[in-house]
Amino acid sequence: MNDTPNFRGTDDYLTDPALESAVNCALALQKPLLVRGEPGTGKTLLADAVARALDTRLIHWAIKSTTKAETGLYNYDAVSRLYDSRFQDKDVTDISQYIRLGPLGEAFSAEKRVVLLIDEVDKADIEFPNDLLHELDRMRFVIRETGDEVIAKHRPVVIITSNNEKELPDPFLRRCIFHYLEFPQPEFMQQILDVHHPHL
């Protein structure tokens, strides 16, 4: 039984029924929520609002053109290990001290379910979205350098944003709950202004 409370926005993040329905559907089905829309429509702020509504932590993964899905899992700092072995007279046999979890790995390792924001997924190359969902489907990964397996303690709430800079693969789209976030209509915009700037 899913005991996740229904999302109805927060005191300072106003929503409409369509957005609430999309968020709650993603929560109930434990699927990623893909939010598309022009810059400035509140996509990133939505993830923060969901995290606050669920009383949990937000992990923000900002995507760049060079981002690969595996970098979200962990990073092995081979340069520091080499430096320590040559110049610091340090025991470097324990490779785990040079492993740093990425945002996805951090979300998997969290003691409590977190909200993972994967921001501007359309900035990455075309293979990134499908590679990302592969990792989310498995909910586990192996750190090659140590052989350690990281298994998700809780499935994170995943919110993915896109600015429509490029088309996303159909298999990726089919596995997400989708919502297009439009610029607010004048009446709704006035409600937002009343919340954030009541003295205007």
JSON list of C-alpha atoms in Angstrom, two decimals:
[
{"chain": "A", "resi": 1, "resn": "MET", "atom": "CA", "xyz": [0.00, 0.00, 0.00]},
{"chain": "A", "resi": 2, "resn": "ASN", "atom": "CA", "xyz": [1.37, 3.42, -0.95]},
{"chain": "A", "resi": 3, "resn": "ASP", "atom": "CA", "xyz": [1.07, 5.82, 1.98]},
{"chain": "A", "resi": 4, "resn": "THR", "atom": "CA", "xyz": [2.58, 8.80, 0.17]},
{"chain": "A", "resi": 5, "resn": "PRO", "atom": "CA", "xyz": [0.51, 11.94, 0.88]},
{"chain": "A", "resi": 6, "resn": "ASN", "atom": "CA", "xyz": [-1.11, 13.72, -2.04]},
{"chain": "A", "resi": 7, "resn": "PHE", "atom": "CA", "xyz": [0.86, 16.69, -3.32]},
{"chain": "A", "resi": 8, "resn": "ARG", "atom": "CA", "xyz": [-1.11, 19.93, -3.31]},
{"chain": "A", "resi": 9, "resn": "GLY", "atom": "CA", "xyz": [1.71, 22.43, -3.68]},
{"chain": "A", "resi": 10, "resn": "THR", "atom": "CA", "xyz": [3.13, 24.45, -0.79]},
{"chain": "A", "resi": 11, "resn": "ASP", "atom": "CA", "xyz": [2.47, 27.82, 0.78]},
{"chain": "A", "resi": 12, "resn": "ASP", "atom": "CA", "xyz": [4.80, 29.49, -1.71]},
{"chain": "A", "resi": 13, "resn": "TYR", "atom": "CA", "xyz": [4.51, 27.14, -4.71]},
{"chain": "A", "resi": 14, "resn": "LEU", "atom": "CA", "xyz": [1.04, 27.30, -6.20]},
{"chain": "A", "resi": 15, "resn": "THR", "atom": "CA", "xyz": [-0.17, 24.52, -8.44]},
{"chain": "A", "resi": 16, "resn": "ASP", "atom": "CA", "xyz": [-3.11, 23.66, -10.66]},
{"chain": "A", "resi": 17, "resn": "PRO", "atom": "CA", "xyz": [-5.05, 20.37, -10.80]},
{"chain": "A", "resi": 18, "resn": "ALA", "atom": "CA", "xyz": [-3.18, 19.09, -13.86]},
{"chain": "A", "resi": 19, "resn": "LEU", "atom": "CA", "xyz": [0.24, 19.52, -12.24]},
{"chain": "A", "resi": 20, "resn": "GLU", "atom": "CA", "xyz": [-0.96, 18.02, -8.96]},
{"chain": "A", "resi": 21, "resn": "SER", "atom": "CA", "xyz": [-2.35, 15.03, -10.85]},
{"chain": "A", "resi": 22, "resn": "ALA", "atom": "CA", "xyz": [0.96, 14.47, -12.68]},
{"chain": "A", "resi": 23, "resn": "VAL", "atom": "CA", "xyz": [3.02, 14.66, -9.48]},
{"chain": "A", "resi": 24, "resn": "ASN", "atom": "CA", "xyz": [0.70, 12.35, -7.56]},
{"chain": "A", "resi": 25, "resn": "CYS", "atom": "CA", "xyz": [0.58, 9.86, -10.42]},
{"chain": "A", "resi": 26, "resn": "ALA", "atom": "CA", "xyz": [4.39, 9.75, -10.50]},
{"chain": "A", "resi": 27, "resn": "LEU", "atom": "CA", "xyz": [4.49, 9.27, -6.72]},
{"chain": "A", "resi": 28, "resn": "ALA", "atom": "CA", "xyz": [1.89, 6.51, -6.74]},
{"chain": "A", "resi": 29, "resn": "LEU", "atom": "CA", "xyz": [3.43, 4.61, -9.67]},
{"chain": "A", "resi": 30, "resn": "GLN", "atom": "CA", "xyz": [7.02, 5.31, -8.55]},
{"chain": "A", "resi": 31, "resn": "LYS", "atom": "CA", "xyz": [7.92, 6.54, -12.01]},
{"chain": "A", "resi": 32, "resn": "PRO", "atom": "CA", "xyz": [10.09, 9.51, -13.00]},
{"chain": "A", "resi": 33, "resn": "LEU", "atom": "CA", "xyz": [8.18, 12.74, -13.58]},
{"chain": "A", "resi": 34, "resn": "LEU", "atom": "CA", "xyz": [9.34, 14.51, -16.74]},
{"chain": "A", "resi": 35, "resn": "VAL", "atom": "CA", "xyz": [8.49, 18.21, -16.66]},
{"chain": "A", "resi": 36, "resn": "ARG", "atom": "CA", "xyz": [8.92, 20.16, -19.87]},
{"chain": "A", "resi": 37, "resn": "GLY", "atom": "CA", "xyz": [8.51, 23.87, -20.36]},
{"chain": "A", "resi": 38, "resn": "GLU", "atom": "CA", "xyz": [10.22, 27.12, -21.23]},
{"chain": "A", "resi": 39, "resn": "PRO", "atom": "CA", "xyz": [12.87, 28.54, -18.87]},
{"chain": "A", "resi": 40, "resn": "GLY", "atom": "CA", "xyz": [11.32, 30.44, -15.99]},
{"chain": "A", "resi": 41, "resn": "THR", "atom": "CA", "xyz": [8.12, 28.41, -15.66]},
{"chain": "A", "resi": 42, "resn": "GLY", "atom": "CA", "xyz": [9.09, 26.95, -12.28]},
{"chain": "A", "resi": 43, "resn": "LYS", "atom": "CA", "xyz": [10.28, 23.47, -13.21]},
{"chain": "A", "resi": 44, "resn": "THR", "atom": "CA", "xyz": [13.24, 23.46, -10.84]},
{"chain": "A", "resi": 45, "resn": "LEU", "atom": "CA", "xyz": [11.22, 25.05, -8.04]},
{"chain": "A", "resi": 46, "resn": "LEU", "atom": "CA", "xyz": [8.69, 22.23, -8.39]},
{"chain": "A", "resi": 47, "resn": "ALA", "atom": "CA", "xyz": [11.26, 19.69, -7.23]},
{"chain": "A", "resi": 48, "resn": "ASP", "atom": "CA", "xyz": [12.03, 21.80, -4.17]},
{"chain": "A", "resi": 49, "resn": "ALA", "atom": "CA", "xyz": [8.31, 22.11, -3.41]},
{"chain": "A", "resi": 50, "resn": "VAL", "atom": "CA", "xyz": [7.80, 18.34, -3.68]},
{"chain": "A", "resi": 51, "resn": "ALA", "atom": "CA", "xyz": [10.75, 17.72, -1.35]},
{"chain": "A", "resi": 52, "resn": "ARG", "atom": "CA", "xyz": [9.36, 20.15, 1.22]},
{"chain": "A", "resi": 53, "resn": "ALA", "atom": "CA", "xyz": [5.87, 18.66, 0.94]},
{"chain": "A", "resi": 54, "resn": "LEU", "atom": "CA", "xyz": [7.31, 15.19, 1.56]},
{"chain": "A", "resi": 55, "resn": "ASP", "atom": "CA", "xyz": [9.57, 16.51, 4.33]},
{"chain": "A", "resi": 56, "resn": "THR", "atom": "CA", "xyz": [12.67, 15.10, 2.71]},
{"chain": "A", "resi": 57, "resn": "ARG", "atom": "CA", "xyz": [15.95, 16.18, 1.15]},
{"chain": "A", "resi": 58, "resn": "LEU", "atom": "CA", "xyz": [16.41, 17.43, -2.41]},
{"chain": "A", "resi": 59, "resn": "ILE", "atom": "CA", "xyz": [19.44, 16.26, -4.38]},
{"chain": "A", "resi": 60, "resn": "HIS", "atom": "CA", "xyz": [20.08, 18.47, -7.41]},
{"chain": "A", "resi": 61, "resn": "TRP", "atom": "CA", "xyz": [21.91, 17.02, -10.43]},
{"chain": "A", "resi": 62, "resn": "ALA", "atom": "CA", "xyz": [22.56, 19.76, -13.00]},
{"chain": "A", "resi": 63, "resn": "ILE", "atom": "CA", "xyz": [23.09, 18.22, -16.43]},
{"chain": "A", "resi": 64, "resn": "LYS", "atom": "CA", "xyz": [25.68, 19.55, -18.90]},
{"chain": "A", "resi": 65, "resn": "SER", "atom": "CA", "xyz": [26.50, 18.66, -22.49]},
{"chain": "A", "resi": 66, "resn": "THR", "atom": "CA", "xyz": [29.34, 16.41, -21.28]},
{"chain": "A", "resi": 67, "resn": "THR", "atom": "CA", "xyz": [27.37, 14.60, -18.57]},
{"chain": "A", "resi": 68, "resn": "LYS", "atom": "CA", "xyz": [27.23, 10.81, -18.73]},
{"chain": "A", "resi": 69, "resn": "ALA", "atom": "CA", "xyz": [24.84, 8.64, -16.75]},
{"chain": "A", "resi": 70, "resn": "GLU", "atom": "CA", "xyz": [27.72, 6.85, -15.02]},
{"chain": "A", "resi": 71, "resn": "THR", "atom": "CA", "xyz": [28.97, 10.14, -13.55]},
{"chain": "A", "resi": 72, "resn": "GLY", "atom": "CA", "xyz": [25.73, 10.30, -11.61]},
{"chain": "A", "resi": 73, "resn": "LEU", "atom": "CA", "xyz": [26.64, 7.01, -9.94]},
{"chain": "A", "resi": 74, "resn": "TYR", "atom": "CA", "xyz": [30.15, 7.69, -8.69]},
{"chain": "A", "resi": 75, "resn": "ASN", "atom": "CA", "xyz": [33.52, 9.22, -9.52]},
{"chain": "A", "resi": 76, "resn": "TYR", "atom": "CA", "xyz": [36.89, 7.54, -9.08]},
{"chain": "A", "resi": 77, "resn": "ASP", "atom": "CA", "xyz": [39.62, 10.12, -8.43]},
{"chain": "A", "resi": 78, "resn": "ALA", "atom": "CA", "xyz": [42.57, 8.32, -9.99]},
{"chain": "A", "resi": 79, "resn": "VAL", "atom": "CA", "xyz": [44.61, 11.53, -10.17]},
{"chain": "A", "resi": 80, "resn": "SER", "atom": "CA", "xyz": [44.51, 12.05, -6.39]},
{"chain": "A", "resi": 81, "resn": "ARG", "atom": "CA", "xyz": [45.43, 8.42, -5.82]},
{"chain": "A", "resi": 82, "resn": "LEU", "atom": "CA", "xyz": [48.42, 8.72, -8.14]},
{"chain": "A", "resi": 83, "resn": "TYR", "atom": "CA", "xyz": [49.50, 11.95, -6.45]},
{"chain": "A", "resi": 84, "resn": "ASP", "atom": "CA", "xyz": [49.22, 10.42, -2.98]},
{"chain": "A", "resi": 85, "resn": "SER", "atom": "CA", "xyz": [51.22, 7.37, -4.00]},
{"chain": "A", "resi": 86, "resn": "ARG", "atom": "CA", "xyz": [54.06, 9.45, -5.45]},
{"chain": "A", "resi": 87, "resn": "PHE", "atom": "CA", "xyz": [54.27, 12.52, -3.25]},
{"chain": "A", "resi": 88, "resn": "GLN", "atom": "CA", "xyz": [52.41, 11.92, 0.01]},
{"chain": "A", "resi": 89, "resn": "ASP", "atom": "CA", "xyz": [53.91, 8.61, 1.17]},
{"chain": "A", "resi": 90, "resn": "LYS", "atom": "CA", "xyz": [50.35, 7.45, 1.73]},
{"chain": "A", "resi": 91, "resn": "ASP", "atom": "CA", "xyz": [48.86, 3.96, 1.63]},
{"chain": "A", "resi": 92, "resn": "VAL", "atom": "CA", "xyz": [46.65, 3.97, -1.46]},
{"chain": "A", "resi": 93, "resn": "THR", "atom": "CA", "xyz": [45.66, 0.31, -1.47]},
{"chain": "A", "resi": 94, "resn": "ASP", "atom": "CA", "xyz": [42.20, 1.18, -0.12]},
{"chain": "A", "resi": 95, "resn": "ILE", "atom": "CA", "xyz": [40.67, 2.47, -3.35]},
{"chain": "A", "resi": 96, "resn": "SER", "atom": "CA", "xyz": [37.36, 3.25, -1.65]},
{"chain": "A", "resi": 97, "resn": "GLN", "atom": "CA", "xyz": [38.86, 6.43, -0.17]},
{"chain": "A", "resi": 98, "resn": "TYR", "atom": "CA", "xyz": [39.07, 7.78, -3.72]},
{"chain": "A", "resi": 99, "resn": "ILE", "atom": "CA", "xyz": [35.47, 6.97, -4.62]},
{"chain": "A", "resi": 100, "resn": "ARG", "atom": "CA", "xyz": [32.89, 9.74, -4.39]},
{"chain": "A", "resi": 101, "resn": "LEU", "atom": "CA", "xyz": [29.23, 8.99, -4.99]},
{"chain": "A", "resi": 102, "resn": "GLY", "atom": "CA", "xyz": [27.46, 11.10, -7.60]},
{"chain": "A", "resi": 103, "resn": "PRO", "atom": "CA", "xyz": [23.92, 12.46, -7.21]},
{"chain": "A", "resi": 104, "resn": "LEU", "atom": "CA", "xyz": [22.28, 9.18, -8.26]},
{"chain": "A", "resi": 105, "resn": "GLY", "atom": "CA", "xyz": [24.56, 7.13, -6.03]},
{"chain": "A", "resi": 106, "resn": "GLU", "atom": "CA", "xyz": [23.88, 9.52, -3.16]},
{"chain": "A", "resi": 107, "resn": "ALA", "atom": "CA", "xyz": [20.12, 9.15, -3.67]},
{"chain": "A", "resi": 108, "resn": "PHE", "atom": "CA", "xyz": [20.45, 5.35, -3.67]},
{"chain": "A", "resi": 109, "resn": "SER", "atom": "CA", "xyz": [22.49, 5.42, -0.45]},
{"chain": "A", "resi": 110, "resn": "ALA", "atom": "CA", "xyz": [20.26, 7.81, 1.49]},
{"chain": "A", "resi": 111, "resn": "GLU", "atom": "CA", "xyz": [18.77, 6.45, 4.70]},
{"chain": "A", "resi": 112, "resn": "LYS", "atom": "CA", "xyz": [15.45, 8.14, 3.86]},
{"chain": "A", "resi": 113, "resn": "ARG", "atom": "CA", "xyz": [13.71, 8.48, 0.51]},
{"chain": "A", "resi": 114, "resn": "VAL", "atom": "CA", "xyz": [14.85, 11.68, -1.19]},
{"chain": "A", "resi": 115, "resn": "VAL", "atom": "CA", "xyz": [13.78, 13.76, -4.17]},
{"chain": "A", "resi": 116, "resn": "LEU", "atom": "CA", "xyz": [16.31, 13.61, -7.00]},
{"chain": "A", "resi": 117, "resn": "LEU", "atom": "CA", "xyz": [16.12, 16.50, -9.46]},
{"chain": "A", "resi": 118, "resn": "ILE", "atom": "CA", "xyz": [17.77, 15.76, -12.81]},
{"chain": "A", "resi": 119, "resn": "ASP", "atom": "CA", "xyz": [17.83, 19.26, -14.21]},
{"chain": "A", "resi": 120, "resn": "GLU", "atom": "CA", "xyz": [17.82, 20.05, -17.96]},
{"chain": "A", "resi": 121, "resn": "VAL", "atom": "CA", "xyz": [18.20, 16.50, -19.25]},
{"chain": "A", "resi": 122, "resn": "ASP", "atom": "CA", "xyz": [18.02, 17.75, -22.83]},
{"chain": "A", "resi": 123, "resn": "LYS", "atom": "CA", "xyz": [21.48, 19.32, -22.53]},
{"chain": "A", "resi": 124, "resn": "ALA", "atom": "CA", "xyz": [23.15, 15.90, -22.54]},
{"chain": "A", "resi": 125, "resn": "ASP", "atom": "CA", "xyz": [23.78, 13.71, -25.58]},
{"chain": "A", "resi": 126, "resn": "ILE", "atom": "CA", "xyz": [21.02, 11.59, -27.08]},
{"chain": "A", "resi": 127, "resn": "GLU", "atom": "CA", "xyz": [22.08, 8.39, -25.26]},
{"chain": "A", "resi": 128, "resn": "PHE", "atom": "CA", "xyz": [21.98, 9.90, -21.80]},
{"chain": "A", "resi": 129, "resn": "PRO", "atom": "CA", "xyz": [18.21, 9.62, -21.10]},
{"chain": "A", "resi": 130, "resn": "ASN", "atom": "CA", "xyz": [18.01, 5.91, -21.91]},
{"chain": "A", "resi": 131, "resn": "ASP", "atom": "CA", "xyz": [21.23, 5.16, -20.00]},
{"chain": "A", "resi": 132, "resn": "LEU", "atom": "CA", "xyz": [19.80, 7.06, -17.05]},
{"chain": "A", "resi": 133, "resn": "LEU", "atom": "CA", "xyz": [16.56, 5.06, -17.00]},
{"chain": "A", "resi": 134, "resn": "HIS", "atom": "CA", "xyz": [18.55, 1.84, -17.18]},
{"chain": "A", "resi": 135, "resn": "GLU", "atom": "CA", "xyz": [20.25, 2.75, -13.91]},
{"chain": "A", "resi": 136, "resn": "LEU", "atom": "CA", "xyz": [16.95, 3.84, -12.34]},
{"chain": "A", "resi": 137, "resn": "ASP", "atom": "CA", "xyz": [15.27, 0.59, -13.37]},
{"chain": "A", "resi": 138, "resn": "ARG", "atom": "CA", "xyz": [18.00, -1.54, -11.81]},
{"chain": "A", "resi": 139, "resn": "MET", "atom": "CA", "xyz": [18.25, 0.54, -8.61]},
{"chain": "A", "resi": 140, "resn": "ARG", "atom": "CA", "xyz": [21.72, -0.83, -8.04]},
{"chain": "A", "resi": 141, "resn": "PHE", "atom": "CA", "xyz": [25.19, -0.55, -9.51]},
{"chain": "A", "resi": 142, "resn": "VAL", "atom": "CA", "xyz": [28.69, -1.94, -9.01]},
{"chain": "A", "resi": 143, "resn": "ILE", "atom": "CA", "xyz": [31.72, 0.23, -8.36]},
{"chain": "A", "resi": 144, "resn": "ARG", "atom": "CA", "xyz": [34.12, -1.38, -10.83]},
{"chain": "A", "resi": 145, "resn": "GLU", "atom": "CA", "xyz": [37.29, -0.31, -9.04]},
{"chain": "A", "resi": 146, "resn": "THR", "atom": "CA", "xyz": [36.32, -1.98, -5.74]},
{"chain": "A", "resi": 147, "resn": "GLY", "atom": "CA", "xyz": [33.70, -4.55, -6.73]},
{"chain": "A", "resi": 148, "resn": "ASP", "atom": "CA", "xyz": [31.31, -3.09, -4.15]},
{"chain": "A", "resi": 149, "resn": "GLU", "atom": "CA", "xyz": [27.63, -3.10, -5.05]},
{"chain": "A", "resi": 150, "resn": "VAL", "atom": "CA", "xyz": [25.46, -0.14, -4.12]},
{"chain": "A", "resi": 151, "resn": "ILE", "atom": "CA", "xyz": [21.80, -1.13, -3.76]},
{"chain": "A", "resi": 152, "resn": "ALA", "atom": "CA", "xyz": [19.14, 1.54, -3.33]},
{"chain": "A", "resi": 153, "resn": "LYS", "atom": "CA", "xyz": [17.76, 1.61, 0.21]},
{"chain": "A", "resi": 154, "resn": "HIS", "atom": "CA", "xyz": [14.72, 3.53, -1.01]},
{"chain": "A", "resi": 155, "resn": "ARG", "atom": "CA", "xyz": [13.51, 4.36, -4.52]},
{"chain": "A", "resi": 156, "resn": "PRO", "atom": "CA", "xyz": [14.01, 8.12, -4.89]},
{"chain": "A", "resi": 157, "resn": "VAL", "atom": "CA", "xyz": [11.32, 10.44, -6.17]},
{"chain": "A", "resi": 158, "resn": "VAL", "atom": "CA", "xyz": [12.79, 11.42, -9.54]},
{"chain": "A", "resi": 159, "resn": "ILE", "atom": "CA", "xyz": [11.88, 14.71, -11.21]},
{"chain": "A", "resi": 160, "resn": "ILE", "atom": "CA", "xyz": [13.45, 15.38, -14.60]},
{"chain": "A", "resi": 161, "resn": "THR", "atom": "CA", "xyz": [13.27, 18.76, -16.31]},
{"chain": "A", "resi": 162, "resn": "SER", "atom": "CA", "xyz": [13.67, 19.69, -19.97]},
{"chain": "A", "resi": 163, "resn": "ASN", "atom": "CA", "xyz": [13.73, 23.05, -21.72]},
{"chain": "A", "resi": 164, "resn": "ASN", "atom": "CA", "xyz": [12.74, 21.49, -25.06]},
{"chain": "A", "resi": 165, "resn": "GLU", "atom": "CA", "xyz": [16.19, 22.17, -26.52]},
{"chain": "A", "resi": 166, "resn": "LYS", "atom": "CA", "xyz": [16.13, 18.79, -28.28]},
{"chain": "A", "resi": 167, "resn": "GLU", "atom": "CA", "xyz": [13.80, 15.84, -28.74]},
{"chain": "A", "resi": 168, "resn": "LEU", "atom": "CA", "xyz": [14.08, 13.05, -26.20]},
{"chain": "A", "resi": 169, "resn": "PRO", "atom": "CA", "xyz": [14.03, 9.34, -27.17]},
{"chain": "A", "resi": 170, "resn": "ASP", "atom": "CA", "xyz": [10.61, 7.69, -27.36]},
{"chain": "A", "resi": 171, "resn": "PRO", "atom": "CA", "xyz": [11.55, 4.80, -25.03]},
{"chain": "A", "resi": 172, "resn": "PHE", "atom": "CA", "xyz": [12.54, 7.36, -22.41]},
{"chain": "A", "resi": 173, "resn": "LEU", "atom": "CA", "xyz": [9.29, 9.29, -22.82]},
{"chain": "A", "resi": 174, "resn": "ARG", "atom": "CA", "xyz": [7.19, 6.13, -22.52]},
{"chain": "A", "resi": 175, "resn": "ARG", "atom": "CA", "xyz": [8.70, 5.30, -19.15]},
{"chain": "A", "resi": 176, "resn": "CYS", "atom": "CA", "xyz": [8.04, 8.69, -17.56]},
{"chain": "A", "resi": 177, "resn": "ILE", "atom": "CA", "xyz": [4.97, 10.52, -16.32]},
{"chain": "A", "resi": 178, "resn": "PHE", "atom": "CA", "xyz": [4.88, 13.65, -18.47]},
{"chain": "A", "resi": 179, "resn": "HIS", "atom": "CA", "xyz": [3.70, 17.17, -17.73]},
{"chain": "A", "resi": 180, "resn": "TYR", "atom": "CA", "xyz": [4.13, 20.35, -19.75]},
{"chain": "A", "resi": 181, "resn": "LEU", "atom": "CA", "xyz": [4.46, 23.39, -17.50]},
{"chain": "A", "resi": 182, "resn": "GLU", "atom": "CA", "xyz": [3.11, 26.47, -19.27]},
{"chain": "A", "resi": 183, "resn": "PHE", "atom": "CA", "xyz": [3.53, 30.10, -18.36]},
{"chain": "A", "resi": 184, "resn": "PRO", "atom": "CA", "xyz": [0.75, 31.05, -15.92]},
{"chain": "A", "resi": 185, "resn": "GLN", "atom": "CA", "xyz": [-2.36, 32.75, -17.24]},
{"chain": "A", "resi": 186, "resn": "PRO", "atom": "CA", "xyz": [-2.84, 36.35, -15.98]},
{"chain": "A", "resi": 187, "resn": "GLU", "atom": "CA", "xyz": [-5.24, 35.36, -13.18]},
{"chain": "A", "resi": 188, "resn": "PHE", "atom": "CA", "xyz": [-2.93, 32.63, -11.89]},
{"chain": "A", "resi": 189, "resn": "MET", "atom": "CA", "xyz": [0.07, 34.93, -12.24]},
{"chain": "A", "resi": 190, "resn": "GLN", "atom": "CA", "xyz": [-1.71, 37.43, -10.01]},
{"chain": "A", "resi": 191, "resn": "GLN", "atom": "CA", "xyz": [-2.19, 34.73, -7.37]},
{"chain": "A", "resi": 192, "resn": "ILE", "atom": "CA", "xyz": [1.53, 33.97, -7.51]},
{"chain": "A", "resi": 193, "resn": "LEU", "atom": "CA", "xyz": [2.36, 37.66, -7.13]},
{"chain": "A", "resi": 194, "resn": "ASP", "atom": "CA", "xyz": [-0.01, 37.92, -4.18]},
{"chain": "A", "resi": 195, "resn": "VAL", "atom": "CA", "xyz": [1.85, 35.07, -2.45]},
{"chain": "A", "resi": 196, "resn": "HIS", "atom": "CA", "xyz": [5.37, 36.34, -3.06]},
{"chain": "A", "resi": 197, "resn": "HIS", "atom": "CA", "xyz": [4.78, 40.10, -3.15]},
{"chain": "A", "resi": 198, "resn": "PRO", "atom": "CA", "xyz": [1.60, 40.79, -1.15]},
{"chain": "A", "resi": 199, "resn": "HIS", "atom": "CA", "xyz": [2.28, 44.52, -0.87]},
{"chain": "A", "resi": 200, "resn": "LEU", "atom": "CA", "xyz": [2.54, 45.23, -4.60]}
]
